[in-house]
Coordinates of C-alpha atoms and ligand atoms in Angstrom, one line a residue:
M185 CA 5.6 57.4 47.9
R186 CA 7.6 57.7 51.1
K187 CA 10.0 54.8 51.7
I188 CA 11.7 54.0 55.0
F189 CA 14.3 51.3 55.6
I190 CA 14.7 50.2 59.2
K191 CA 17.7 48.2 60.5
C192 CA 16.8 46.2 63.6
G193 CA 19.1 45.0 66.4
K194 CA 17.1 42.2 68.0
F195 CA 13.7 41.6 66.4
F196 CA 10.3 40.2 67.7
D197 CA 7.6 39.9 65.0
G198 CA 4.7 39.6 67.5
L199 CA 3.9 36.0 66.5
E200 CA 6.9 33.6 67.0
E201 CA 8.4 33.7 70.5
V202 CA 12.0 34.2 69.3
L203 CA 14.3 37.1 69.0
R204 CA 15.9 37.2 65.6
T205 CA 18.9 39.3 64.5
N206 CA 20.0 41.2 61.4
V207 CA 16.3 41.8 60.3
N208 CA 15.5 44.7 58.1
I209 CA 12.1 46.3 57.4
V210 CA 10.9 48.3 54.5
V211 CA 7.9 50.6 55.1
E212 CA 6.1 52.3 52.2
D213 CA 3.8 55.2 53.4
D214 CA 1.8 53.6 56.3
I215 CA 2.3 49.9 55.4
I216 CA 5.1 47.4 56.1
R217 CA 6.1 45.9 52.7
K218 CA 9.2 43.7 53.4
V219 CA 10.6 42.0 56.5
G220 CA 13.7 39.8 56.6
E221 CA 17.4 39.1 56.9
D222 CA 18.0 39.5 53.2
V223 CA 15.9 42.7 52.6
V224 CA 18.0 45.5 51.1
C225 CA 17.6 49.2 51.3
P226 CA 15.4 50.5 48.4
E227 CA 16.7 53.4 46.3
G228 CA 15.7 56.8 47.8
A229 CA 14.6 55.3 51.1
E230 CA 15.1 57.1 54.4
V231 CA 17.3 54.9 56.7
I232 CA 16.4 54.5 60.4
D233 CA 19.1 52.7 62.3
L234 CA 17.7 50.8 65.3
S235 CA 20.6 48.3 65.3
G236 CA 21.3 49.0 69.0
L237 CA 17.7 48.3 70.0
T238 CA 15.1 45.5 70.3
V239 CA 12.3 46.0 67.7
T240 CA 8.8 44.9 68.4
P241 CA 5.3 45.6 66.9
G242 CA 3.7 48.7 68.5
L243 CA 2.2 47.4 71.7
I244 CA -1.5 47.2 72.5
D245 CA -3.3 47.7 75.9
A246 CA -6.7 46.0 75.7
H247 CA -8.3 47.4 78.9
L248 CA -8.1 51.2 79.6
H249 CA -10.5 53.9 80.7
L250 CA -8.4 57.0 80.1
D251 CA -10.9 59.8 81.2
N252 CA -9.0 60.3 84.5
L253 CA -5.9 62.5 84.6
H254 CA -4.2 61.3 87.8
Y255 CA -4.7 58.0 89.6
W256 CA -4.5 59.7 93.0
N257 CA -7.3 62.1 92.0
F258 CA -9.9 59.5 91.0
D259 CA -12.8 61.4 92.5
S260 CA -12.1 64.4 90.2
R261 CA -14.5 62.6 87.8
F262 CA -17.4 64.3 89.8
K263 CA -15.9 67.7 89.4
I264 CA -14.9 68.0 85.8
S265 CA -16.9 68.3 82.5
D266 CA -17.2 65.7 79.8
E267 CA -15.2 68.1 77.6
M268 CA -12.3 68.0 80.1
K269 CA -12.6 64.2 80.3
T270 CA -12.3 64.1 76.5
L271 CA -9.1 66.2 76.7
N272 CA -7.8 63.8 79.3
I273 CA -8.4 60.9 77.0
V274 CA -6.4 62.5 74.2
H275 CA -3.6 63.5 76.7
N276 CA -3.4 59.9 78.1
A277 CA -3.3 58.5 74.5
E278 CA -0.5 60.9 73.6
M279 CA 1.5 59.8 76.6
A280 CA 0.8 56.1 75.9
L281 CA 2.1 56.5 72.3
Q282 CA 5.4 57.9 73.7
G283 CA 5.6 54.8 75.8
G284 CA 5.5 52.5 72.8
F285 CA 1.8 51.5 73.1
T286 CA 0.4 52.4 69.6
T287 CA -3.2 51.1 70.2
L288 CA -5.4 51.3 73.2
R289 CA -8.7 49.6 73.8
Y290 CA -11.0 52.1 75.6
I291 CA -13.4 50.1 77.6
G292 CA -16.0 52.7 78.8
S293 CA -15.7 55.4 81.4
S294 CA -17.6 58.1 83.3
L295 CA -18.4 60.4 80.3
R296 CA -22.1 60.8 79.7
T297 CA -21.4 61.7 76.1
Y298 CA -19.4 60.2 73.2
G299 CA -16.1 62.1 73.7
A300 CA -14.1 59.0 73.3
I301 CA -15.5 58.5 69.8
D302 CA -14.5 62.1 68.9
A303 CA -11.0 61.5 70.3
R304 CA -10.6 58.3 68.3
N305 CA -11.7 60.0 65.1
A306 CA -9.5 63.0 65.6
I307 CA -6.5 60.8 66.4
N308 CA -7.2 58.7 63.2
D309 CA -7.2 62.0 61.3
H310 CA -3.8 62.7 62.7
V311 CA -5.0 65.9 64.5
F312 CA -3.3 64.6 67.7
P313 CA 0.0 62.6 68.0
A314 CA -1.6 59.9 70.0
S315 CA -2.2 56.1 70.2
R316 CA -5.0 54.6 68.1
L317 CA -8.2 54.1 70.1
V318 CA -10.6 51.2 69.7
V319 CA -13.7 52.4 71.7
S320 CA -16.6 51.1 73.7
P321 CA -18.0 54.5 74.9
H322 CA -19.8 53.2 78.1
G323 CA -19.9 50.2 80.3
M324 CA -23.7 49.8 80.5
G325 CA -25.1 48.6 83.8
I326 CA -27.9 48.8 86.4
S327 CA -28.8 51.4 89.0
G328 CA -26.4 51.1 91.9
G329 CA -24.1 48.8 89.9
H330 CA -20.4 48.9 89.2
S331 CA -20.6 51.6 86.5
D332 CA -23.2 53.8 88.3
N333 CA -20.9 56.5 89.4
S334 CA -23.7 58.2 91.2
S335 CA -23.4 55.5 93.9
N336 CA -20.4 57.3 95.2
L337 CA -22.7 60.2 96.1
G338 CA -25.0 57.8 97.9
G339 CA -24.8 59.9 101.1
N340 CA -26.6 62.6 99.2
F341 CA -29.5 60.7 97.7
Y342 CA -31.0 63.8 96.0
L343 CA -27.8 64.5 94.1
S344 CA -27.2 60.8 93.4
E345 CA -30.6 60.4 91.8
A346 CA -30.2 63.5 89.7
L347 CA -26.8 62.3 88.4
E348 CA -28.0 58.8 87.8
G349 CA -30.8 60.2 85.5
Q350 CA -28.1 62.0 83.5
L351 CA -26.0 58.8 82.9
G352 CA -27.6 57.5 79.7
Y353 CA -26.0 54.1 80.1
I354 CA -27.3 53.3 83.6
G355 CA -30.8 51.8 83.8
N356 CA -33.0 48.8 84.0
G357 CA -35.0 46.5 81.8
V358 CA -34.8 44.9 78.4
D359 CA -36.0 47.9 76.4
F360 CA -33.6 50.2 78.1
F361 CA -30.5 48.1 77.3
K362 CA -31.7 47.4 73.8
T363 CA -31.9 51.1 73.2
V364 CA -28.5 51.8 74.8
V365 CA -26.7 49.2 72.6
R366 CA -28.3 50.6 69.4
K367 CA -27.3 54.2 70.5
E368 CA -23.7 53.1 71.2
V369 CA -23.5 51.6 67.7
K370 CA -25.3 54.7 66.2
Y371 CA -22.6 57.0 67.5
G372 CA -19.7 54.8 66.4
A373 CA -18.9 52.2 69.1
D374 CA -16.3 49.6 68.0
F375 CA -17.6 47.1 70.5
I376 CA -20.0 46.8 73.4
K377 CA -19.2 46.6 77.1
I378 CA -21.4 45.3 79.9
M379 CA -20.8 45.9 83.6
A380 CA -22.2 42.5 84.4
S381 CA -21.1 42.1 88.0
G382 CA -20.2 44.2 91.0
G383 CA -16.7 45.3 91.7
F384 CA -14.0 45.9 94.2
A385 CA -13.9 49.7 93.9
S386 CA -17.7 50.4 93.9
P387 CA -19.1 51.0 97.4
N388 CA -22.4 49.1 97.7
D389 CA -22.0 45.9 95.7
D390 CA -20.0 42.7 95.8
P391 CA -17.7 41.4 93.0
C392 CA -19.9 38.2 92.8
D393 CA -23.2 40.1 92.5
C394 CA -24.9 39.3 89.2
Q395 CA -26.2 42.8 88.5
L396 CA -28.3 42.2 85.3
D397 CA -30.8 39.5 84.9
D398 CA -30.6 36.9 82.1
E399 CA -33.1 38.6 79.9
E400 CA -31.2 41.9 80.0
L401 CA -27.8 40.2 79.4
R402 CA -29.2 38.1 76.5
T403 CA -30.8 41.3 74.9
I404 CA -27.5 43.2 75.0
I405 CA -25.5 40.3 73.5
D406 CA -28.1 39.6 70.8
T407 CA -28.7 43.2 69.9
A408 CA -25.0 43.9 69.5
H409 CA -24.4 40.7 67.5
R410 CA -27.2 41.6 65.1
L411 CA -25.3 44.9 64.5
N412 CA -22.1 43.0 64.0
K413 CA -20.5 44.3 67.2
T414 CA -18.7 42.0 69.7
V415 CA -19.5 42.1 73.4
T416 CA -17.3 41.9 76.4
A417 CA -18.2 42.1 80.1
H418 CA -16.7 43.1 83.4
V419 CA -17.0 39.9 85.4
Y420 CA -15.2 38.3 88.3
S421 CA -17.0 35.2 89.3
A422 CA -17.0 31.8 87.6
E423 CA -20.8 31.5 87.7
I424 CA -21.5 34.8 85.9
A425 CA -18.7 34.2 83.4
K426 CA -20.1 30.7 82.5
N427 CA -23.6 32.1 82.2
L428 CA -22.4 34.8 79.7
I429 CA -20.4 32.2 77.7
R430 CA -23.5 30.1 77.3
M431 CA -25.3 33.2 76.0
G432 CA -22.6 33.7 73.4
I433 CA -20.5 36.6 74.8
D434 CA -17.2 37.2 73.0
G435 CA -14.9 38.2 75.9
I436 CA -14.5 38.5 79.6
E437 CA -12.6 41.3 81.4
H438 CA -10.8 40.6 84.7
G439 CA -12.2 37.1 85.4
S440 CA -10.2 37.4 88.7
L441 CA -12.3 34.7 90.5
I442 CA -12.9 32.2 87.7
D443 CA -12.3 28.4 87.9
E444 CA -11.0 25.6 85.8
E445 CA -14.4 24.9 84.2
T446 CA -14.8 28.5 83.1
C447 CA -11.4 28.4 81.4
Q448 CA -12.3 25.2 79.6
M449 CA -15.6 26.8 78.4
M450 CA -13.6 29.8 77.2
I451 CA -11.3 27.5 75.2
D452 CA -14.1 25.4 73.8
N453 CA -16.2 28.5 72.8
G454 CA -13.3 30.7 71.6
V455 CA -14.0 33.3 74.3
Y456 CA -11.1 35.6 75.2
L457 CA -10.0 36.8 78.7
V458 CA -8.4 40.2 79.3
C459 CA -7.1 39.4 82.8
T460 CA -5.8 42.8 84.2
F461 CA -3.4 41.4 86.9
Q462 CA -1.8 44.6 88.0
P463 CA -4.7 46.3 90.0
Y464 CA -5.0 43.2 92.2
E465 CA -1.2 42.8 92.7
E466 CA -1.2 44.3 96.2
A467 CA -3.9 42.0 97.3
V468 CA -2.6 38.8 95.7
H469 CA 0.8 39.4 97.2
M470 CA -0.6 41.2 100.3
D471 CA 1.3 44.5 100.5
E472 CA -0.3 45.7 103.8
E473 CA 1.2 49.2 103.6
K474 CA -0.3 49.8 100.1
L475 CA -3.6 48.1 100.9
K476 CA -4.1 50.5 103.8
T477 CA -4.2 53.4 101.4
K478 CA -7.3 52.0 99.7
S479 CA -10.9 52.8 100.6
P480 CA -12.4 50.7 103.5
H481 CA -14.8 48.8 101.2
F482 CA -12.0 48.0 98.7
Q483 CA -9.9 46.6 101.5
R484 CA -12.8 44.6 102.9
K485 CA -13.6 43.0 99.6
L486 CA -10.0 42.2 98.7
R487 CA -9.5 40.4 102.1
K488 CA -12.8 38.5 101.7
Y489 CA -11.8 37.1 98.3
L490 CA -8.0 36.9 98.8
D491 CA -7.8 33.1 98.7
Q492 CA -10.0 32.9 95.6
L493 CA -8.0 35.8 93.9
R494 CA -4.8 33.9 94.5
A495 CA -6.1 30.6 93.2
S496 CA -7.6 32.2 90.1
R497 CA -4.4 34.1 89.4
K498 CA -2.4 30.9 89.5
L499 CA -5.0 29.1 87.3
V500 CA -4.9 31.9 84.7
V501 CA -1.1 32.0 84.7
D502 CA -1.0 28.3 84.1
K503 CA -3.5 28.8 81.2
I504 CA -1.2 31.5 79.7
L505 CA 1.8 29.1 80.0
E506 CA -0.2 26.2 78.5
G507 CA -1.2 28.5 75.5
K508 CA -4.6 27.1 74.6
M509 CA -6.7 29.9 76.1
T510 CA -6.8 33.4 74.5
V511 CA -5.5 35.7 77.2
G512 CA -4.9 39.4 76.3
Y513 CA -2.7 42.0 77.9
G514 CA -4.8 44.7 79.7
T515 CA -4.0 47.0 82.6
D516 CA -7.1 48.7 83.8
M517 CA -4.9 51.6 84.9
V518 CA -7.3 53.8 86.8
S519 CA -6.4 54.1 90.4
V520 CA -3.0 52.5 90.8
Y521 CA -0.8 54.1 88.1
E522 CA -1.3 56.8 85.5
C523 CA -3.6 55.7 82.6
W524 CA -0.7 55.7 80.1
E525 CA 1.7 53.5 82.2
S526 CA 0.7 50.3 80.5
W527 CA 4.2 48.8 80.9
H528 CA 3.4 47.8 84.6
E529 CA 1.4 44.7 83.5
F530 CA 4.6 43.4 81.7
N531 CA 6.4 43.5 85.1
T532 CA 3.5 41.7 86.8
W533 CA 3.3 38.9 84.1
R534 CA 7.1 38.5 84.3
K535 CA 7.0 38.2 88.1
E536 CA 4.5 35.4 87.7
G537 CA 7.0 33.5 85.6
I538 CA 5.5 34.2 82.2
P539 CA 8.3 34.5 79.6
A540 CA 8.9 38.0 78.1
L541 CA 8.0 37.0 74.6
R542 CA 4.8 35.2 75.7
T543 CA 3.9 38.4 77.5
L544 CA 4.7 40.6 74.5
R545 CA 2.8 38.2 72.2
A546 CA -0.3 38.9 74.4
A547 CA 0.3 42.6 74.0
T548 CA 0.7 42.4 70.2
S549 CA -0.8 39.7 68.0
V550 CA -3.2 38.2 70.7
N551 CA -4.6 41.6 71.5
A552 CA -4.9 42.5 67.8
G553 CA -7.2 39.5 67.5
I554 CA -9.3 40.5 70.5
L555 CA -9.7 44.0 69.0
G556 CA -10.8 42.4 65.7
L557 CA -7.8 44.0 63.9
A558 CA -5.6 40.9 63.4
D559 CA -5.4 41.7 59.7
Q560 CA -4.1 45.2 60.3
I561 CA -1.9 45.4 63.5
G562 CA -0.2 43.3 66.2
S563 CA 2.7 41.9 64.1
I564 CA 5.5 43.0 61.8
E565 CA 4.7 41.4 58.5
P566 CA 4.2 42.6 54.9
G567 CA 0.8 44.2 54.5
K568 CA 0.3 45.2 58.1
K569 CA 0.2 48.8 59.3
A570 CA 3.6 50.2 60.1
D571 CA 3.3 50.3 64.0
I572 CA 6.7 49.6 65.4
S573 CA 8.3 50.2 68.8
A574 CA 11.9 49.7 70.0
W575 CA 13.6 49.4 73.3
H576 CA 17.2 49.6 74.6
R577 CA 16.8 47.5 77.7
D578 CA 17.1 43.7 77.7
I579 CA 13.6 42.6 76.9
E580 CA 14.1 38.9 77.8
N581 CA 15.8 39.3 81.2
D582 CA 14.9 42.8 82.5
I583 CA 11.3 42.7 83.9
E584 CA 11.0 46.5 83.6
A585 CA 12.5 46.6 80.1
I586 CA 9.4 48.2 78.5
S587 CA 9.3 51.0 81.0
E588 CA 11.7 52.9 78.7
C589 CA 10.8 53.3 75.0
D590 CA 13.3 54.6 72.5
F591 CA 11.4 54.5 69.2
V592 CA 7.8 54.7 68.1
M593 CA 6.3 54.6 64.7
K594 CA 2.5 54.5 64.1
D595 CA 0.9 54.3 60.6
G596 CA 4.4 54.8 59.2
I597 CA 4.9 58.1 61.0
V598 CA 7.8 58.4 63.6
Y599 CA 6.6 59.9 66.9
R600 CA 9.7 59.2 69.0
N601 CA 13.3 58.5 68.1
C602 CA 15.9 58.6 70.7
C603 CA 18.6 57.2 68.3
K604 CA 18.9 60.5 66.4
Ligands
ZN38 ZN1 -11.9 48.4 83.9

């Protein structure tokens, strides 16, 4: 059995919002066995000295797509194969691991196939030195909806229609969506994602459009639950979110236009929110120069909903500070920063006045719960997987502290150590 003894400088366990000192950790193979101030080095253990760093659980990003290589080349998705996209997923997951994010929740993308499942399995088999993936292969939705990438070829109707027919997760009707859910689960989906509303980046819809009818939505949720899979949905408006909560959905992604009543329903029904502040940062704080670089329809929609975006942002920040609502840390890094640069959301939460350890709790134990892995990851406790990151900058006062990672361990294996 391989034993490792880790000496921590400052220490955050992922649960209690305090930084402790003089904590030691004993790892045996891939599992944390002992944690505490009085833990001594076992005989024959390898010693890792992180006494100059702040030690945290490996961080988790709960909302990523990962199939895209560069944010400035978003349209490349029409020009590359699913095989190349799968390679991109692995590459982005390798980069994320080096940045201290040991688990990523992959929330559907433009692949027609199940490359994300293969990537997840290969990483789990240690074929690639990359972050663990928890996967929903596709965001299922309607023709012309937010996940119908063929809409972007709308000027060429023939090509658009041919592509739409190839996207197995785009369609209409109860039977279609029932089949898609079962197929996702058949090929190994960890959870199910619905593109329930329009979006800001899609050309021909509005963020408040309800794109599926009630029968279709209910079918997806019920079919997934019968197969013991949770369901989350891309949603902005309060009305659609409330409708889905009444239908028994497990989570909401974005929720950038929700209201007080929606938050209360989420608390009452144990529904989580992954709020993804960062992509709307330029709109909420109106950076005109950066906004001008966006597509005309993106700019138009952001301006239309600006007041509501700001009000909802303030509401969700208040809910995070209040601590009753389950709010996860997710970045949706697609078109603003590289897919692996998950630290940017930390910066955004900090600027909103959310304390550092509250933010990191969202990115660790709260996210582990959202992923259904609370018994395995998200905290440094005996019995958990040995996923550990460490940082040299001042976590509590430096709002970019997690942009520089010094140490990463996943499943007891060290993937980065700048202290050597
Ligand atoms: Zn997204």
